[in-house]
Coordinates of C-alpha atoms (C1' of nucleotides) in Angstrom, one line a residue:
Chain A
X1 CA 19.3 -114.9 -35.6
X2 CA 15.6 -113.6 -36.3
X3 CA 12.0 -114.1 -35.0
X4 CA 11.4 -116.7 -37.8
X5 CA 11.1 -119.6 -35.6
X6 CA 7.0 -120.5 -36.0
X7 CA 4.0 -118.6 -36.7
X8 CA 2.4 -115.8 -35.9
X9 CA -0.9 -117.3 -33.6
X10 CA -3.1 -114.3 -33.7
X11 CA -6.5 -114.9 -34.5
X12 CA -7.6 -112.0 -36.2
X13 CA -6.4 -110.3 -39.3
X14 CA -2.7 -109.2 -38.4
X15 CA -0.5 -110.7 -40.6
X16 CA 2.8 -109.4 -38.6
X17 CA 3.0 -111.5 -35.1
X18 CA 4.5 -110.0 -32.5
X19 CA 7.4 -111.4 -31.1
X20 CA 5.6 -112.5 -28.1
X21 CA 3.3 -114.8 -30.7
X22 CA 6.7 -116.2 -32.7
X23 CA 8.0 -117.0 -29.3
X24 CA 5.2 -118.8 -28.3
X25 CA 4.6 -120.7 -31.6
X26 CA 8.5 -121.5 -31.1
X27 CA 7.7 -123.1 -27.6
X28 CA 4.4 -124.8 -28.5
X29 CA 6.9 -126.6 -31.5
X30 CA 9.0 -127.6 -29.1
X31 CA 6.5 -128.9 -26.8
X32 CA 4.7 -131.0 -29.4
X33 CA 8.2 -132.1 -30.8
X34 CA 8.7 -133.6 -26.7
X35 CA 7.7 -136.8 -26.3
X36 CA 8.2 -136.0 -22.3
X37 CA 5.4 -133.5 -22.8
X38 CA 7.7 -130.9 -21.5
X39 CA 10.4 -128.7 -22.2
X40 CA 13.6 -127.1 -20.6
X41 CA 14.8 -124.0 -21.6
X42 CA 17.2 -120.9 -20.9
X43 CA 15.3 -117.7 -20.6
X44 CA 18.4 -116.2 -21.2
X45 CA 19.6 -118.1 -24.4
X46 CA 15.8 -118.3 -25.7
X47 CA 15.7 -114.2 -24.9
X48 CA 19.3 -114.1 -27.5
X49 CA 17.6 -116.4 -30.1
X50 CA 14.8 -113.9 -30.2
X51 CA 16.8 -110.8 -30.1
X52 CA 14.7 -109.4 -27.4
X53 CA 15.2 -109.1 -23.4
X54 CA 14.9 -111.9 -20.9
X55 CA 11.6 -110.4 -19.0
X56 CA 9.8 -110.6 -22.7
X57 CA 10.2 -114.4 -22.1
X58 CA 8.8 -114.1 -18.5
X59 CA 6.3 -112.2 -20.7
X60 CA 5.3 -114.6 -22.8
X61 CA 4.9 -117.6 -20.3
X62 CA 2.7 -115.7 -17.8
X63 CA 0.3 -114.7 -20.5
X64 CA 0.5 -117.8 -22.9
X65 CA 1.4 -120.4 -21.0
X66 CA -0.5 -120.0 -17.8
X67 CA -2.6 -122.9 -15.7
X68 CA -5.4 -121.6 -17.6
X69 CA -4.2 -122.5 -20.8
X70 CA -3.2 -126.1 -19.6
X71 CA 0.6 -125.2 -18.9
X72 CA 3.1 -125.2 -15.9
X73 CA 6.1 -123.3 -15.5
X74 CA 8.6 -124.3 -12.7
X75 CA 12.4 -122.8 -13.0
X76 CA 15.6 -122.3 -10.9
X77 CA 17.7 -119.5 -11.1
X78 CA 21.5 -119.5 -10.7
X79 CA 24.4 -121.3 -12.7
X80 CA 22.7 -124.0 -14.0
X81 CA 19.3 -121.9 -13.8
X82 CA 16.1 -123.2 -16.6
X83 CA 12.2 -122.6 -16.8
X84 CA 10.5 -126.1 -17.6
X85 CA 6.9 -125.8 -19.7
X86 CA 5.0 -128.5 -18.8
X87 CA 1.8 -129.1 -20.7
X88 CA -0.9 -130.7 -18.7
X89 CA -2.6 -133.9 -19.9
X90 CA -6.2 -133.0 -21.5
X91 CA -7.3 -136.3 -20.1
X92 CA -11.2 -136.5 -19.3
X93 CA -10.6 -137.2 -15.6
X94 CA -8.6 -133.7 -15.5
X95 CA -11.1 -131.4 -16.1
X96 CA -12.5 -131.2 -12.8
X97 CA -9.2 -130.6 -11.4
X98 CA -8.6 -128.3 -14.1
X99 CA -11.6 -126.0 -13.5
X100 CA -10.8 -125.7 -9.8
X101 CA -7.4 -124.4 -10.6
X102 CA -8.8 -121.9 -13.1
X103 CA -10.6 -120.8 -10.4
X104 CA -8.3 -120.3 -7.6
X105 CA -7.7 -116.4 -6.7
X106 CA -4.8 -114.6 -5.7
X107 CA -6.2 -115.5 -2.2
X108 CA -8.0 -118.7 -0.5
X109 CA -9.8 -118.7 2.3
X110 CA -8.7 -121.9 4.9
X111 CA -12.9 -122.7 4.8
X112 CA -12.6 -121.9 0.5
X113 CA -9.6 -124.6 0.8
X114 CA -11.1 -127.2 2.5
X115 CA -14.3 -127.0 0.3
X116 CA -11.9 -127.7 -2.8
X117 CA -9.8 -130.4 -1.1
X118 CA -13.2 -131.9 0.1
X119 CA -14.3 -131.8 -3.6
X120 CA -11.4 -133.9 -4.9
X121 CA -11.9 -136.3 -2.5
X122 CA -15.6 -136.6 -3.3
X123 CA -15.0 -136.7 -7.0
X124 CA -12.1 -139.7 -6.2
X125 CA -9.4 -137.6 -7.6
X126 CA -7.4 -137.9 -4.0
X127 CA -6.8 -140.6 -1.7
X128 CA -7.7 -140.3 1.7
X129 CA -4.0 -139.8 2.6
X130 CA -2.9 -137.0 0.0
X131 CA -6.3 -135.4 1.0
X132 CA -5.0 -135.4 4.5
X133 CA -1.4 -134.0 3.5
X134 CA -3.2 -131.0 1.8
X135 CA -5.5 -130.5 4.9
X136 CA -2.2 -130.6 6.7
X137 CA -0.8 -127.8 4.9
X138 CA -3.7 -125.5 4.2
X139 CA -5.0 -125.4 7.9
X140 CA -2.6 -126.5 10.4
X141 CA 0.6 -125.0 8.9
X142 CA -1.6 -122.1 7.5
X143 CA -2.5 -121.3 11.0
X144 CA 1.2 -120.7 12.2
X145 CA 1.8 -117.7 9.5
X146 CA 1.2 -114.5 9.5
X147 CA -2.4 -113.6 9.1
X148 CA -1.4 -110.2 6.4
X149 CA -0.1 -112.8 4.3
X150 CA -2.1 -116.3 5.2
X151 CA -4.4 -116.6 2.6
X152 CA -2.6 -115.7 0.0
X153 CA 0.3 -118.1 0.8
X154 CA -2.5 -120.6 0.8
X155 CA -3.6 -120.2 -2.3
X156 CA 0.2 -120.5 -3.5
X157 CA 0.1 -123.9 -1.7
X158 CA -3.4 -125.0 -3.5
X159 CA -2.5 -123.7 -7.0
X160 CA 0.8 -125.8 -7.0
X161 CA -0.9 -128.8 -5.4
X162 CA -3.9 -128.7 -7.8
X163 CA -0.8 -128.0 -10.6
X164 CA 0.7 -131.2 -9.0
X165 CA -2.4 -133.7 -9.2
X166 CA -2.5 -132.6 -13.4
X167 CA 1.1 -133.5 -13.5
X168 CA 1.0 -137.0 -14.2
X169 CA -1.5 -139.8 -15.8
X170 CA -5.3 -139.5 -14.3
Chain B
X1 CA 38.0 -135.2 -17.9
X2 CA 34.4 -133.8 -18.2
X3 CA 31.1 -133.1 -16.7
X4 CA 29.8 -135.8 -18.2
X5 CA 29.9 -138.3 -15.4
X6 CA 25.9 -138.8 -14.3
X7 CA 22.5 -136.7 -14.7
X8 CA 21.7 -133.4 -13.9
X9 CA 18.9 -133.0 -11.2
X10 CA 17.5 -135.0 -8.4
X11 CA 13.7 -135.0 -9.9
X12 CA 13.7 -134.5 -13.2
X13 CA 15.6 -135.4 -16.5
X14 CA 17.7 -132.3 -17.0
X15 CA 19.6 -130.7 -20.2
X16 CA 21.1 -127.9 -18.3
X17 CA 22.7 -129.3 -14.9
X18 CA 25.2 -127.3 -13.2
X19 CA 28.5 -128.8 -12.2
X20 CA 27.1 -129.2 -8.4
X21 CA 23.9 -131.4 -10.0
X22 CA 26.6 -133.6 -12.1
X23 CA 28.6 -133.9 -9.0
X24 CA 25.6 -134.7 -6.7
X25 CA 24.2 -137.4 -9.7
X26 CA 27.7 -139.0 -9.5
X27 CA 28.4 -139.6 -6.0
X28 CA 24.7 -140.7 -6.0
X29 CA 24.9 -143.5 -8.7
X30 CA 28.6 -144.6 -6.3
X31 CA 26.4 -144.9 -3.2
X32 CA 23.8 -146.7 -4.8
X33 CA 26.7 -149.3 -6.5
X34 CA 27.8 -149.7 -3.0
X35 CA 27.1 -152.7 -1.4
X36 CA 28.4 -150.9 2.6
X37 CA 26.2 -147.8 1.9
X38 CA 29.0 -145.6 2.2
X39 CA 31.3 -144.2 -0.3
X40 CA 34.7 -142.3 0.3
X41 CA 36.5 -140.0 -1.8
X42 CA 39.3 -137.4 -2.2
X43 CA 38.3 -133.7 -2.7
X44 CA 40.7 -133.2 -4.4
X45 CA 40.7 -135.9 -6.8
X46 CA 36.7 -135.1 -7.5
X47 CA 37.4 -131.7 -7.9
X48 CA 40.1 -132.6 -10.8
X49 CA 37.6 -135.5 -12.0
X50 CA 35.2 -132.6 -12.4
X51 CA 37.1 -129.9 -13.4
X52 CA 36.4 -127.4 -10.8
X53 CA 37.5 -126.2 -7.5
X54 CA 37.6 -128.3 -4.1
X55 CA 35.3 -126.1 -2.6
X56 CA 32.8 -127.0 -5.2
X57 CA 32.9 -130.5 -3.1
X58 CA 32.2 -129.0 -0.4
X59 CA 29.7 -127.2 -1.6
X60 CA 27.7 -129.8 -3.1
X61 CA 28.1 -132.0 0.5
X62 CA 26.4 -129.4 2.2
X63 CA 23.8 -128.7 0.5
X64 CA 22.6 -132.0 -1.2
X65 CA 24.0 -134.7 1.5
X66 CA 23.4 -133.3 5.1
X67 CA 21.6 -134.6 7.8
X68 CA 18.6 -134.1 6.5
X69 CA 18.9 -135.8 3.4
X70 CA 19.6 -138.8 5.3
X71 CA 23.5 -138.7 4.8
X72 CA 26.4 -138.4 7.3
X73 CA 29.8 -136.6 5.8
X74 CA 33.2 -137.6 7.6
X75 CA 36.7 -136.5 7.0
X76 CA 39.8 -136.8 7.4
X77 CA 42.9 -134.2 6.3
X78 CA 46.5 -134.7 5.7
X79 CA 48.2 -137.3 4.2
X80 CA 46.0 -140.3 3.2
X81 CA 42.7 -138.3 3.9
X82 CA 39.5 -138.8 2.6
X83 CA 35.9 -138.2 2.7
X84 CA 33.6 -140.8 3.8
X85 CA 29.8 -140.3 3.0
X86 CA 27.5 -142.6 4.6
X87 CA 24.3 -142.9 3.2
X88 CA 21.8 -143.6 6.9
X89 CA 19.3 -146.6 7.3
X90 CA 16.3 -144.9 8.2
X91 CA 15.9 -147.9 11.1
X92 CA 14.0 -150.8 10.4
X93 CA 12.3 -151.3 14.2
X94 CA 11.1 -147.6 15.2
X95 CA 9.1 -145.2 12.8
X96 CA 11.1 -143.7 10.5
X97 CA 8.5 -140.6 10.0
X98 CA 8.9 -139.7 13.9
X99 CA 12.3 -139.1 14.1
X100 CA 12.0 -137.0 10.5
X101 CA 10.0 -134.8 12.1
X102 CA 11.8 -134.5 15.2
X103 CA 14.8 -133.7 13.1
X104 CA 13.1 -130.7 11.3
X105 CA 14.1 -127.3 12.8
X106 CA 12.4 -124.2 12.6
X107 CA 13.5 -123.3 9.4
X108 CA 14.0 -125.5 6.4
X109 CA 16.0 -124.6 2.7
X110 CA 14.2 -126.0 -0.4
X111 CA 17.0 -128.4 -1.2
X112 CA 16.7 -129.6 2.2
X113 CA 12.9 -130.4 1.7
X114 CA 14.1 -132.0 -1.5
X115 CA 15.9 -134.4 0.6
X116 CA 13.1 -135.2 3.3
X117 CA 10.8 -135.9 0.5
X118 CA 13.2 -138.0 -1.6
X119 CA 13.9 -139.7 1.3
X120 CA 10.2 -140.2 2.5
X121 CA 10.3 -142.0 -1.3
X122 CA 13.0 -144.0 -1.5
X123 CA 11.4 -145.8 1.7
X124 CA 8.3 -146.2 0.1
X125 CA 6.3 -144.5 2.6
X126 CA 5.1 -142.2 0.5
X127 CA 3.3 -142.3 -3.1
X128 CA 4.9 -140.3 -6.1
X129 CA 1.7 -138.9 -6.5
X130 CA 2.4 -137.8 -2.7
X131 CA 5.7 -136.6 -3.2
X132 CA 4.7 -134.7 -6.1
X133 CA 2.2 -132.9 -3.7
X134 CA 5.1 -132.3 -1.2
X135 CA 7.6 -131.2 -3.7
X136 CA 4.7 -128.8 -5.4
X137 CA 4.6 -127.1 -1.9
X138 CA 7.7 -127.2 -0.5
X139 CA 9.3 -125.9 -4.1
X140 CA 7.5 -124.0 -6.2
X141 CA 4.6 -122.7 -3.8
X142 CA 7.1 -121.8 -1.3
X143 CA 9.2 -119.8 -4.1
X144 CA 6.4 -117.4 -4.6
X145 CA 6.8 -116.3 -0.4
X146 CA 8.4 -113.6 1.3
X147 CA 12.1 -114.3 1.5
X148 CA 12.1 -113.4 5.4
X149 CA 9.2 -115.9 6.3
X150 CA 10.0 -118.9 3.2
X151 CA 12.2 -121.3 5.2
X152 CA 10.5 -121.1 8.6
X153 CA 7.0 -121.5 6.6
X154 CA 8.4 -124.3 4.4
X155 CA 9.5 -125.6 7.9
X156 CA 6.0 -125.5 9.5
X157 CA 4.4 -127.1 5.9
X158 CA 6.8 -130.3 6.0
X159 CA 6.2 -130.4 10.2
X160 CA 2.6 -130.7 9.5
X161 CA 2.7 -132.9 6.5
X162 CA 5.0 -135.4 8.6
X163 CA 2.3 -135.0 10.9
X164 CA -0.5 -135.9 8.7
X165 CA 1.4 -139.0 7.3
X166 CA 1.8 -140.0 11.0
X167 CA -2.2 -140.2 11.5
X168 CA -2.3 -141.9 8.5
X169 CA -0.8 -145.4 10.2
X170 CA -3.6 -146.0 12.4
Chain C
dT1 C1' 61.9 -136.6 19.7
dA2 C1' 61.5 -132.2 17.7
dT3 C1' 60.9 -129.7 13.8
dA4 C1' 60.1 -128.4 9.2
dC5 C1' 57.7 -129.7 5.2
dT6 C1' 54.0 -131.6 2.5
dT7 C1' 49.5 -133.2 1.8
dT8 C1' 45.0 -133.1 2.5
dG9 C1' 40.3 -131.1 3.8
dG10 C1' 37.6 -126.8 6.0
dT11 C1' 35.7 -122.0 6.0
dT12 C1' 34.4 -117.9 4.3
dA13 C1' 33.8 -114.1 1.3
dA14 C1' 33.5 -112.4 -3.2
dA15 C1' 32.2 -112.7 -7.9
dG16 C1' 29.5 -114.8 -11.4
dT17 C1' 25.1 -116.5 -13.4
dT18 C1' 20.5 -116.9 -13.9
dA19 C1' 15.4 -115.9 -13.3
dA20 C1' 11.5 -113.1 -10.9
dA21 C1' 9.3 -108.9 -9.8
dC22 C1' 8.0 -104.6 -10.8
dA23 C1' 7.6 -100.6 -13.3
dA24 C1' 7.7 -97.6 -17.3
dA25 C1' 7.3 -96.7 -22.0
dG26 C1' 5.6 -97.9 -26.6
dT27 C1' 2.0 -99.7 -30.0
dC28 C1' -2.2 -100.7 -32.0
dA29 C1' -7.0 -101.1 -32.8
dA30 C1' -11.7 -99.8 -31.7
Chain D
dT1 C1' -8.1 -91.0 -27.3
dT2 C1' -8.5 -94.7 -24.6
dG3 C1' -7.5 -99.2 -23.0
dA4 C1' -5.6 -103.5 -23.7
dC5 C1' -1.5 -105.6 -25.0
dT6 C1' 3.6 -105.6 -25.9
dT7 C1' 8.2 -104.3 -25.3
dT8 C1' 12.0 -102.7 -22.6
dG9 C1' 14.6 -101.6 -18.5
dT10 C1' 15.9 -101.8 -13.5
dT11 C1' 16.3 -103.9 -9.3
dT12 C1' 16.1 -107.9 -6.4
dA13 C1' 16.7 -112.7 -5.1
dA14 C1' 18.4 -117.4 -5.7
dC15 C1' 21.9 -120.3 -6.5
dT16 C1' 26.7 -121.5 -8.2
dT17 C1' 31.5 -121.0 -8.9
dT18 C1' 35.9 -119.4 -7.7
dA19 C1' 39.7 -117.9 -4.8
dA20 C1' 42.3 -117.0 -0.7
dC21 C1' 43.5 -118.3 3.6
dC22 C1' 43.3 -121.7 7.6
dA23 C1' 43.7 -126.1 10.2
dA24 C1' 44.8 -130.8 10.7
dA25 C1' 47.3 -135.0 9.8
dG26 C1' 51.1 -137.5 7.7
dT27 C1' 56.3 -137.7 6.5
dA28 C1' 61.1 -136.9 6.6
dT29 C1' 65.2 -135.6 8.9
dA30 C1' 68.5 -133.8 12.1

DNA sequence: TATACTTTGGTTAAAGTTAAACAAAGTCAA
DNA sequence: TTGACTTTGTTTAACTTTAACCAAAGTATA
């Protein structure tokens, strides 16, 4: 079995892709050929069709297939264990939501939070209620943990949330 | 006899279910066909149904129909015994949301969450686009934590998102 | 009835499977 | 030759599956 599944996707002048580009040309093939607009896979089978190791996969996801450019990556490990690709909808009424993901950092402050929560709700992408359950989370329940660790748990919570409201139709 | 008897997954539509996800779909799909809202079974005969070990039925009781969940497990051994699962009314008269939270402890598994959410669905007191935001927490966000602190903080998030839905009515 | 036997589920620990995290080494172009 | 990008390897964590042993309840029989 060889790296012969897709096309290289480099931009420039290298005709040989690495296997990183054939893996992701392989995934964005399967994505497109998914009417669900996502896919399951097996790191583990994937990492065998392309003759490589597993953590090349892990590679490839976290530096193609990122928030940033429009995907989400969920998995479970275990028997049974798969990584889902979800592409996000491109709609119009995403961007917004899109741009503020972009820009969350590996840490959020609980005043940073609220100012992006608030946002949503002013732009009408929340309802009062879910703008309430995210409140909930980023300042009351934030509050309880441990400050060494706080903010960047919160920005966990906000990237996944934010990750959440692309999920479906807007 | 196969594994072929219901859908992998609770949220999703899954291609790679383990036998505890095909087991959980099935006994799912009986409860729902059942017009007591309780089901019983033999271990043992699920176990041969499913090809695996009785243990795997106990397995799969504990973790995707406890308390929690909104199910009660009764037994029986010897002779004629059985398994009774009883899927609970969440009460028609008093809040259902109150005595959720009052039945959250101080620390709280992902597949437990699963259940509180799915529930919080089922009883329509809760949008998907709400239990998306939930599930985007209490799953993936709370996968990126520290192992030692995960379940208590996935306990404080649902406590306080219980909370905010509780505000909400008023 | 008392006892042994059989049938059933419960508990727990170990092994198996799978992905994540982290780090080290290699490659290539400017 | 330096720095970004890729590839590989190792260790850890999250589940799942299996197996061995235990406890309870029914059944048959002296």
């Amino acid at each position: 079995m060889g790296r012969d599944d897709g096309e290289a996707s480099t931009i420039g002048a290298r005709s040989f892709g690495s296997i990183a580009d054939y893996i992701a040309a392989y995934l964005h093939r399967l994505l497109e050929e998914s009417p669900e607009g996502y896919i399951e896979i097996r790191r583990r089978d994937l990492a065998a069709k392309f003759n490589c190791v597993p953590s090349q996969i892990t590679y490839v996801l976290s530096t193609r297939f990122n928030a940033c450019a429009g995907f989400l990556v969920e998995s479970r490990r275990g028997g049974g264990g798969y990584i889902r690709i979800v592409k996000l909808p491109v709609g119009a009424g995403s961007d917004p939501v899109r741009r503020l993901l972009e820009a969350i950092g590996p840490s959020v402050s609980q005043v940073e939070a609220e100012g992006v929560i608030m946002r949503l709700r002013e732009e009408g992408i929340i309802t009062p209620q879910e703008a309430r359950l995210m409140l909930a989370v980023c300042t009351q329940a934030a509050a309880r943990w441990h400050p060494l660790w706080r903010d960047t748990a919160r920005a966990d919570v906000l990237r996944c949330m934010l990750g959440a409201l692309l999920r479906e139709n807007r």
